[in-house]
């Protein structure tokens, strides 16, 4: 397998494949106990507990979306206020120029639009998408992660040979397949 | 009752119907659904349907071309009935679009199990219905090439759009709904597009789905963000779909025309939208589960649930129909009574009674369980509702305008060939898009079914 393709990055480590999410979670638990940190799970659907085991949380996206909603709503209202009160006031039967109830629906819609667009682009940013090539795609059997298998990527630890430890932690039992990924 | 053997067997076998057929596994879902797109030879019915759709689309292009050359005078509209088919079609299409959003967003929030297998068909339907809906108000403008005047853009005359007008609210609402339904659909497709990319054998497929999947890996990082985004989008789309139909209702309620000036219109339109939306989903799901061999994923439970929802929406709408007749008499407003009497017994009475029968009476058959599970009959009921809902919009748009306050502005609207051609052509636009989607997009959300299967196995130990 070639070491340099696409992005020019190389990754070294072990990819373990499991038939069921439970077996994968069990292995992940053991790996965590042994102090492995460069772990990532690839699965055909979101498996609960994985984030907990990997100790990862994400609060940024909801906050960004709430902020986008607030900015969209305030900006949307100010746009209408600017147009109807400041820039082009029309006196229709002496009604108030700042007719905020009539502005409320557009305010809501523009807040929704801001949430949709900002949410999508923030999601892409956090997922590092679009990223059409990643070295992990070259790992043998990686295509099963989007179908029916649960993969754990164990990045090689600097200056350590963990092959014996991994042999012990991830026995070549039923439903487990281990590949060294030199790429 | 005319129930097929399969139905009777199913009825005897289970009282509580399964949301997924026996013997379905995560792998079988993946293989079957992706092979429909990647491997299966395009079936004959697809070519036949696609050909017919293209024919209708051609008619649409001709109708629009003639419209652009000659202007809206080719339609039957005139003063005072200046809103004719185009607006009725718009409300009809945007109403049907709601079915997909309700199923994919509202029932996602309620964690309904039956949603997973039907959500993709419903969402795809929404995207193309919204496209048809979006065309209608633009072509209705007359000078359609000035439609961008609705945007608050800096212009040499320093003019602004009128933000206080329900018609402008509607413009903004359609815009946001188009963006929302497409993004919601696309985000929900990402993991499945990655599956197609990974299973594809031909080069063009790998390139196409590789690009569309944006490099989705299914890593825990991706799923974490995906769950947050999808949940938030669902929480936003559910009120958004209610808002757009409420605003469509306000288009009418904001006018002083008798028969339009009704405070009940916003919920009235939401109920009508839900009814027609569920009906279209049924009309697509019933033939597709056979044609694409999806009976293991889309079970009779799904059919039953959708039929119940259609019945519920029909009851809600029937209540609005009653109030619609009651209120003018309760208020004692002379002209409104004139409009109601003209609807009940005047020139448009056949249309009015057709709407009552098709939307209010026919769905009452669905109280009976064997009839709910009888697919051909259910298809016919859904067809009645879809036709009935078009008639309802026609009666609302034209009914109010043709009997305005002064007798000098009484008028009978007669649709022309080009009115009908625009309506039929828009169906062609929808079907062409939907048939293309059938060929290139997985019609069942594979990753959701995998998750559902896992959950079922964990619960039931089977």
Coordinates of C-alpha atoms in Angstrom, one line a residue, chain B residues 143-338:
Chain B
X143 CA -44.0 40.2 -15.5
X144 CA -42.3 37.2 -13.9
X145 CA -38.8 38.5 -14.9
X146 CA -39.2 41.1 -12.1
X147 CA -39.7 38.6 -9.4
X148 CA -36.4 39.6 -7.8
X149 CA -38.1 42.9 -6.8
X150 CA -39.4 40.9 -3.8
X151 CA -35.9 40.7 -2.4
X152 CA -34.9 43.7 -0.2
X153 CA -31.9 44.5 -2.5
X154 CA -30.3 47.9 -2.9
X155 CA -31.9 49.5 -6.0
X156 CA -31.6 52.8 -7.8
X157 CA -35.1 53.9 -6.8
X158 CA -34.3 53.2 -3.1
X159 CA -37.6 51.2 -2.9
X160 CA -38.3 48.4 -0.4
X161 CA -40.6 45.5 -0.5
X162 CA -43.7 45.9 1.7
X163 CA -42.7 43.8 4.7
X164 CA -46.2 44.2 6.3
X165 CA -47.9 42.3 3.5
X166 CA -48.8 38.7 3.9
X167 CA -47.9 38.2 0.3
X168 CA -44.3 39.2 1.2
X169 CA -44.3 36.9 4.3
X170 CA -45.3 34.2 1.9
X171 CA -42.4 34.9 -0.4
X172 CA -40.0 34.7 2.5
X173 CA -41.7 31.6 3.9
X174 CA -41.4 29.7 0.5
X175 CA -37.8 30.7 0.2
X176 CA -36.9 29.4 3.7
X177 CA -39.0 26.3 3.2
X178 CA -37.3 25.4 -0.1
X179 CA -33.9 25.9 1.5
X180 CA -34.9 24.0 4.7
X181 CA -36.5 21.0 3.0
X182 CA -33.6 20.5 0.6
X183 CA -30.9 20.8 3.4
X184 CA -32.8 18.5 5.7
X185 CA -33.1 16.0 2.9
X186 CA -29.5 16.2 1.9
X187 CA -28.1 16.0 5.4
X188 CA -30.2 12.9 6.1
X189 CA -28.9 11.4 2.8
X190 CA -25.1 11.9 3.6
X191 CA -24.5 8.5 5.4
X192 CA -26.5 6.7 2.8
X193 CA -24.6 8.3 0.0
X194 CA -21.4 7.2 1.7
X195 CA -22.8 3.6 1.7
X196 CA -23.4 3.9 -2.1
X197 CA -19.9 5.2 -2.6
X198 CA -18.4 2.3 -0.7
X199 CA -20.6 -0.3 -2.5
X200 CA -20.3 1.2 -6.0
X201 CA -18.4 -0.9 -8.6
X202 CA -18.6 1.3 -11.7
X203 CA -16.4 4.3 -11.9
X204 CA -19.1 6.9 -12.6
X205 CA -21.0 5.7 -9.6
X206 CA -17.9 6.0 -7.4
X207 CA -17.2 9.5 -8.6
X208 CA -20.9 10.6 -8.4
X209 CA -21.6 9.3 -4.9
X210 CA -18.1 10.1 -3.7
X211 CA -18.7 13.7 -4.6
X212 CA -22.2 13.7 -3.2
X213 CA -21.2 12.1 0.1
X214 CA -18.6 14.9 0.7
X215 CA -16.2 12.4 2.2
X216 CA -18.5 11.1 5.0
X217 CA -16.6 8.6 7.1
X218 CA -19.1 7.5 9.7
X219 CA -16.6 8.3 12.5
X220 CA -17.8 9.0 16.0
X221 CA -17.0 12.7 15.3
X222 CA -19.2 12.7 12.3
X223 CA -22.1 10.9 14.0
X224 CA -21.9 13.2 17.0
X225 CA -22.3 16.3 14.9
X226 CA -24.8 14.6 12.7
X227 CA -27.1 13.7 15.5
X228 CA -27.0 17.3 16.9
X229 CA -27.6 18.9 13.5
X230 CA -30.4 16.5 12.5
X231 CA -32.2 16.8 15.8
X232 CA -32.0 20.6 15.6
X233 CA -33.1 20.7 12.0
X234 CA -36.1 18.5 12.8
X235 CA -37.0 20.7 15.7
X236 CA -36.9 23.7 13.3
X237 CA -38.6 22.1 10.4
X238 CA -41.7 21.1 12.4
X239 CA -42.7 24.6 13.3
X240 CA -41.5 25.8 9.9
X241 CA -43.9 23.6 8.1
X242 CA -46.7 24.9 10.3
X243 CA -45.6 28.5 9.7
X244 CA -45.6 28.2 5.9
X245 CA -49.1 26.9 5.8
X246 CA -50.3 29.4 8.3
X247 CA -48.8 32.2 6.2
X248 CA -50.4 30.7 3.1
X249 CA -53.7 30.9 5.0
X250 CA -52.9 34.5 5.9
X251 CA -52.5 35.4 2.2
X252 CA -56.2 34.9 2.0
X253 CA -57.2 36.0 5.5
X254 CA -55.3 39.2 5.0
X255 CA -57.5 40.2 2.1
X256 CA -60.9 41.7 2.6
X257 CA -62.6 39.5 0.1
X258 CA -65.7 37.8 1.5
X259 CA -65.0 34.1 2.1
X260 CA -61.3 34.8 2.6
X261 CA -61.3 37.1 5.6
X262 CA -61.4 34.3 8.1
X263 CA -59.4 34.1 11.3
X264 CA -59.5 30.3 11.1
X265 CA -57.5 30.1 7.9
X266 CA -54.0 29.5 9.3
X267 CA -54.9 26.2 11.1
X268 CA -57.4 25.4 8.3
X269 CA -54.6 25.4 5.8
X270 CA -52.2 23.4 8.1
X271 CA -54.8 20.7 8.5
X272 CA -55.5 20.6 4.7
X273 CA -51.8 20.5 4.0
X274 CA -51.4 17.6 6.4
X275 CA -54.3 15.7 4.8
X276 CA -53.0 16.1 1.3
X277 CA -49.4 15.4 2.4
X278 CA -50.2 12.1 4.0
X279 CA -52.4 11.2 1.0
X280 CA -49.5 11.7 -1.5
X281 CA -47.1 9.8 0.7
X282 CA -49.6 6.9 0.7
X283 CA -50.0 7.1 -3.1
X284 CA -46.2 6.8 -3.4
X285 CA -45.6 4.2 -0.7
X286 CA -48.3 1.7 -1.8
X287 CA -47.0 1.1 -5.3
X288 CA -43.3 1.6 -4.4
X289 CA -43.2 -1.0 -1.7
X290 CA -44.3 -3.6 -4.3
X291 CA -42.3 -2.2 -7.3
X292 CA -39.0 -1.8 -5.3
X293 CA -39.7 -5.0 -3.2
X294 CA -39.7 -3.1 0.1
X295 CA -42.4 -5.1 1.8
X296 CA -40.0 -6.2 4.5
X297 CA -39.2 -2.6 5.5
X298 CA -42.4 -0.9 4.8
X299 CA -44.9 -3.2 6.5
X300 CA -48.7 -3.0 6.9
X301 CA -48.0 -1.2 10.1
X302 CA -46.7 1.8 8.1
X303 CA -49.7 1.7 5.8
X304 CA -52.1 1.5 8.8
X305 CA -50.4 4.5 10.5
X306 CA -50.5 6.6 7.4
X307 CA -54.2 5.8 6.9
X308 CA -55.0 6.7 10.5
X309 CA -53.1 10.0 10.1
X310 CA -55.1 10.7 6.9
X311 CA -58.3 10.1 8.8
X312 CA -57.3 12.3 11.6
X313 CA -56.4 15.1 9.3
X314 CA -59.7 14.7 7.4
X315 CA -61.6 15.0 10.7
X316 CA -59.7 18.2 11.6
X317 CA -60.4 19.6 8.2
X318 CA -64.1 18.7 8.3
X319 CA -64.4 20.7 11.5
X320 CA -63.0 23.7 9.6
X321 CA -65.5 23.2 6.8
X322 CA -68.3 23.3 9.4
X323 CA -66.9 26.5 10.9
X324 CA -66.5 28.0 7.4
X325 CA -70.2 27.8 6.9
X326 CA -71.2 28.6 10.4
X327 CA -69.2 31.8 10.9
X328 CA -70.8 34.0 8.2
X329 CA -74.3 33.3 9.6
X330 CA -73.1 33.8 13.2
X331 CA -71.6 37.1 12.2
X332 CA -74.6 37.9 10.0
X333 CA -72.5 39.7 7.4
X334 CA -74.6 39.9 4.3
X335 CA -71.9 39.5 1.6
X336 CA -70.3 36.6 3.3
X337 CA -73.6 34.9 3.5
X338 CA -74.0 35.6 -0.2

